[in-house]
PDB file of C-alpha atoms in Angstrom:
ATOM      1  CA  MET A   1    -161.102  -7.856 -88.695  1.00  0.00           C
ATOM      2  CA  ASN A   2    -159.918 -11.323 -89.664  1.00  0.00           C
ATOM      3  CA  GLU A   3    -163.290 -12.994 -90.427  1.00  0.00           C
ATOM      4  CA  LYS A   4    -163.189 -16.517 -91.727  1.00  0.00           C
ATOM      5  CA  LYS A   5    -165.930 -17.896 -93.901  1.00  0.00           C
ATOM      6  CA  MET A   6    -168.230 -20.426 -92.247  1.00  0.00           C
ATOM      7  CA  ILE A   7    -167.643 -23.940 -93.635  1.00  0.00           C
ATOM      8  CA  SER A   8    -170.808 -25.773 -94.571  1.00  0.00           C
ATOM      9  CA  ILE A   9    -171.589 -28.879 -92.497  1.00  0.00           C
ATOM     10  CA  ASP A  10    -172.496 -30.571 -95.809  1.00  0.00           C
ATOM     11  CA  GLN A  11    -168.779 -30.900 -96.608  1.00  0.00           C
ATOM     12  CA  PHE A  12    -168.326 -33.388 -93.721  1.00  0.00           C
ATOM     13  CA  ASP A  13    -169.250 -37.017 -93.538  1.00  0.00           C
ATOM     14  CA  ALA A  14    -170.866 -38.569 -90.414  1.00  0.00           C
ATOM     15  CA  ASP A  15    -167.613 -39.162 -88.530  1.00  0.00           C
ATOM     16  CA  GLU A  16    -166.328 -35.684 -89.200  1.00  0.00           C
ATOM     17  CA  ARG A  17    -169.697 -34.179 -88.063  1.00  0.00           C
ATOM     18  CA  LEU A  18    -169.249 -36.044 -84.815  1.00  0.00           C
ATOM     19  CA  ALA A  19    -165.704 -34.663 -84.566  1.00  0.00           C
ATOM     20  CA  VAL A  20    -167.120 -31.127 -85.076  1.00  0.00           C
ATOM     21  CA  GLU A  21    -169.605 -31.655 -82.302  1.00  0.00           C
ATOM     22  CA  GLN A  22    -166.868 -32.905 -79.958  1.00  0.00           C
ATOM     23  CA  ALA A  23    -164.539 -29.967 -80.822  1.00  0.00           C
ATOM     24  CA  TYR A  24    -167.525 -27.565 -80.238  1.00  0.00           C
ATOM     25  CA  LYS A  25    -168.177 -29.142 -76.820  1.00  0.00           C
ATOM     26  CA  VAL A  26    -164.456 -28.827 -75.812  1.00  0.00           C
ATOM     27  CA  LEU A  27    -164.370 -25.186 -76.862  1.00  0.00           C
ATOM     28  CA  ALA A  28    -167.657 -24.394 -74.995  1.00  0.00           C
ATOM     29  CA  GLU A  29    -166.467 -26.184 -71.889  1.00  0.00           C
ATOM     30  CA  LYS A  30    -163.134 -24.286 -71.933  1.00  0.00           C
ATOM     31  CA  TYR A  31    -165.139 -21.015 -72.184  1.00  0.00           C
ATOM     32  CA  ARG A  32    -167.367 -22.117 -69.284  1.00  0.00           C
ATOM     33  CA  GLN A  33    -164.425 -22.923 -67.056  1.00  0.00           C
ATOM     34  CA  ARG A  34    -162.491 -19.726 -68.021  1.00  0.00           C
ATOM     35  CA  THR A  35    -165.435 -17.273 -67.591  1.00  0.00           C
ATOM     36  CA  GLY A  36    -167.831 -19.177 -65.303  1.00  0.00           C
ATOM     37  CA  LYS A  37    -170.863 -18.433 -67.525  1.00  0.00           C
ATOM     38  CA  GLU A  38    -172.609 -19.988 -70.491  1.00  0.00           C
ATOM     39  CA  PRO A  39    -171.711 -18.811 -74.049  1.00  0.00           C
ATOM     40  CA  ASP A  40    -174.233 -16.596 -75.731  1.00  0.00           C
ATOM     41  CA  SER A  41    -175.356 -17.187 -79.325  1.00  0.00           C
ATOM     42  CA  LYS A  42    -172.525 -15.029 -80.797  1.00  0.00           C
ATOM     43  CA  LYS A  43    -169.966 -17.219 -78.934  1.00  0.00           C
ATOM     44  CA  GLU A  44    -171.753 -20.437 -79.938  1.00  0.00           C
ATOM     45  CA  ARG A  45    -171.507 -19.482 -83.650  1.00  0.00           C
ATOM     46  CA  GLU A  46    -167.793 -18.572 -83.131  1.00  0.00           C
ATOM     47  CA  PHE A  47    -167.066 -21.874 -81.389  1.00  0.00           C
ATOM     48  CA  ASN A  48    -168.988 -23.747 -84.075  1.00  0.00           C
ATOM     49  CA  SER A  49    -167.022 -22.009 -86.816  1.00  0.00           C
ATOM     50  CA  GLU A  50    -163.715 -22.704 -85.024  1.00  0.00           C
ATOM     51  CA  ALA A  51    -164.603 -26.366 -84.600  1.00  0.00           C
ATOM     52  CA  ARG A  52    -165.380 -26.691 -88.287  1.00  0.00           C
ATOM     53  CA  GLN A  53    -162.165 -24.945 -89.145  1.00  0.00           C
ATOM     54  CA  GLN A  54    -160.214 -27.383 -86.966  1.00  0.00           C
ATOM     55  CA  VAL A  55    -161.867 -30.527 -88.448  1.00  0.00           C
ATOM     56  CA  MET A  56    -161.454 -29.224 -91.988  1.00  0.00           C
ATOM     57  CA  ALA A  57    -157.742 -28.500 -91.415  1.00  0.00           C
ATOM     58  CA  ARG A  58    -157.322 -32.103 -90.240  1.00  0.00           C
ATOM     59  CA  LYS A  59    -159.243 -33.406 -93.198  1.00  0.00           C
ATOM     60  CA  LEU A  60    -157.161 -31.416 -95.652  1.00  0.00           C
ATOM     61  CA  GLU A  61    -153.966 -32.545 -93.943  1.00  0.00           C
ATOM     62  CA  ARG A  62    -154.981 -36.208 -94.193  1.00  0.00           C
ATOM     63  CA  ALA A  63    -155.820 -35.668 -97.916  1.00  0.00           C
ATOM     64  CA  ARG A  64    -152.419 -34.031 -98.536  1.00  0.00           C
ATOM     65  CA  VAL A  65    -150.604 -36.844 -96.804  1.00  0.00           C
ATOM     66  CA  GLN A  66    -152.575 -39.431 -98.788  1.00  0.00           C
ATOM     67  CA  ALA A  67    -151.791 -37.675-102.086  1.00  0.00           C
ATOM     68  CA  GLU A  68    -148.079 -37.659-101.202  1.00  0.00           C
ATOM     69  CA  LYS A  69    -148.164 -41.378-100.481  1.00  0.00           C
ATOM     70  CA  GLN A  70    -149.673 -42.062-103.937  1.00  0.00           C
ATOM     71  CA  LYS A  71    -146.987 -40.098-105.829  1.00  0.00           C
ATOM     72  CA  LYS A  72    -144.500 -42.275-107.618  1.00  0.00           C
ATOM     73  CA  PRO A  73    -140.937 -41.764-106.567  1.00  0.00           C
ATOM     74  CA  LEU A  74    -138.869 -39.781-109.103  1.00  0.00           C
ATOM     75  CA  ARG A  75    -136.398 -41.689-111.078  1.00  0.00           C
ATOM     76  CA  LYS A  76    -132.914 -40.650-109.999  1.00  0.00           C
ATOM     77  CA  LYS A  77    -130.895 -39.283-112.868  1.00  0.00           C
ATOM     78  CA  LYS A  78    -127.307 -40.140-113.495  1.00  0.00           C
ATOM     79  CA  PRO A  79    -124.997 -37.449-112.111  1.00  0.00           C
ATOM     80  CA  SER A  80    -123.550 -36.838-115.619  1.00  0.00           C
ATOM     81  CA  SER A  81    -126.941 -35.877-116.960  1.00  0.00           C
ATOM     82  CA  LEU A  82    -127.894 -33.438-114.179  1.00  0.00           C
ATOM     83  CA  THR A  83    -128.000 -29.739-114.912  1.00  0.00           C
ATOM     84  CA  ALA A  84    -126.075 -27.289-112.664  1.00  0.00           C
ATOM     85  CA  SER A  85    -129.311 -26.258-110.906  1.00  0.00           C
ATOM     86  CA  GLU A  86    -130.184 -29.873-110.141  1.00  0.00           C
ATOM     87  CA  VAL A  87    -126.823 -30.610-108.362  1.00  0.00           C
ATOM     88  CA  SER A  88    -127.378 -29.849-104.715  1.00  0.00           C
ATOM     89  CA  ASP A  89    -125.003 -32.102-102.840  1.00  0.00           C
ATOM     90  CA  PHE A  90    -121.839 -32.179-104.848  1.00  0.00           C
ATOM     91  CA  ASN A  91    -118.973 -33.758-102.913  1.00  0.00           C
ATOM     92  CA  TRP A  92    -115.583 -32.427-104.012  1.00  0.00           C
ATOM     93  CA  SER A  93    -113.489 -34.907-101.934  1.00  0.00           C
ATOM     94  CA  ALA A  94    -115.342 -37.890-103.580  1.00  0.00           C
ATOM     95  CA  SER A  95    -114.880 -36.261-106.980  1.00  0.00           C
ATOM     96  CA  VAL A  96    -111.198 -35.746-106.483  1.00  0.00           C
ATOM     97  CA  ALA A  97    -110.700 -39.229-105.105  1.00  0.00           C
ATOM     98  CA  LYS A  98    -112.531 -40.764-108.053  1.00  0.00           C
ATOM     99  CA  GLY A  99    -110.443 -38.746-110.531  1.00  0.00           C
ATOM    100  CA  ARG A 100    -107.065 -39.952-109.243  1.00  0.00           C
ATOM    101  CA  ARG A 101    -105.104 -42.341-111.415  1.00  0.00           C
TER     102      ARG A 101
END
């Protein structure tokens, strides 16, 4: 089976814990509406785990975006100093037009 590890609640701050609770409530409500009965303890654990996974995924995505924003833009090399593997968008028509005398 595809069992995911339970994420510890200690990894979340207060706002994220609130988001976990809200995600859990949404999942439990969907289950109640779909089946018409209350979730048992096994389903509650499953919903809690799923809610933590969702919030952790959002947290990691925000961290990744923040890290990308902080990266310095790479200095663009002169075309003459590029290696063959670095040239991706070579324009032959511009090259030929530039080379005309």
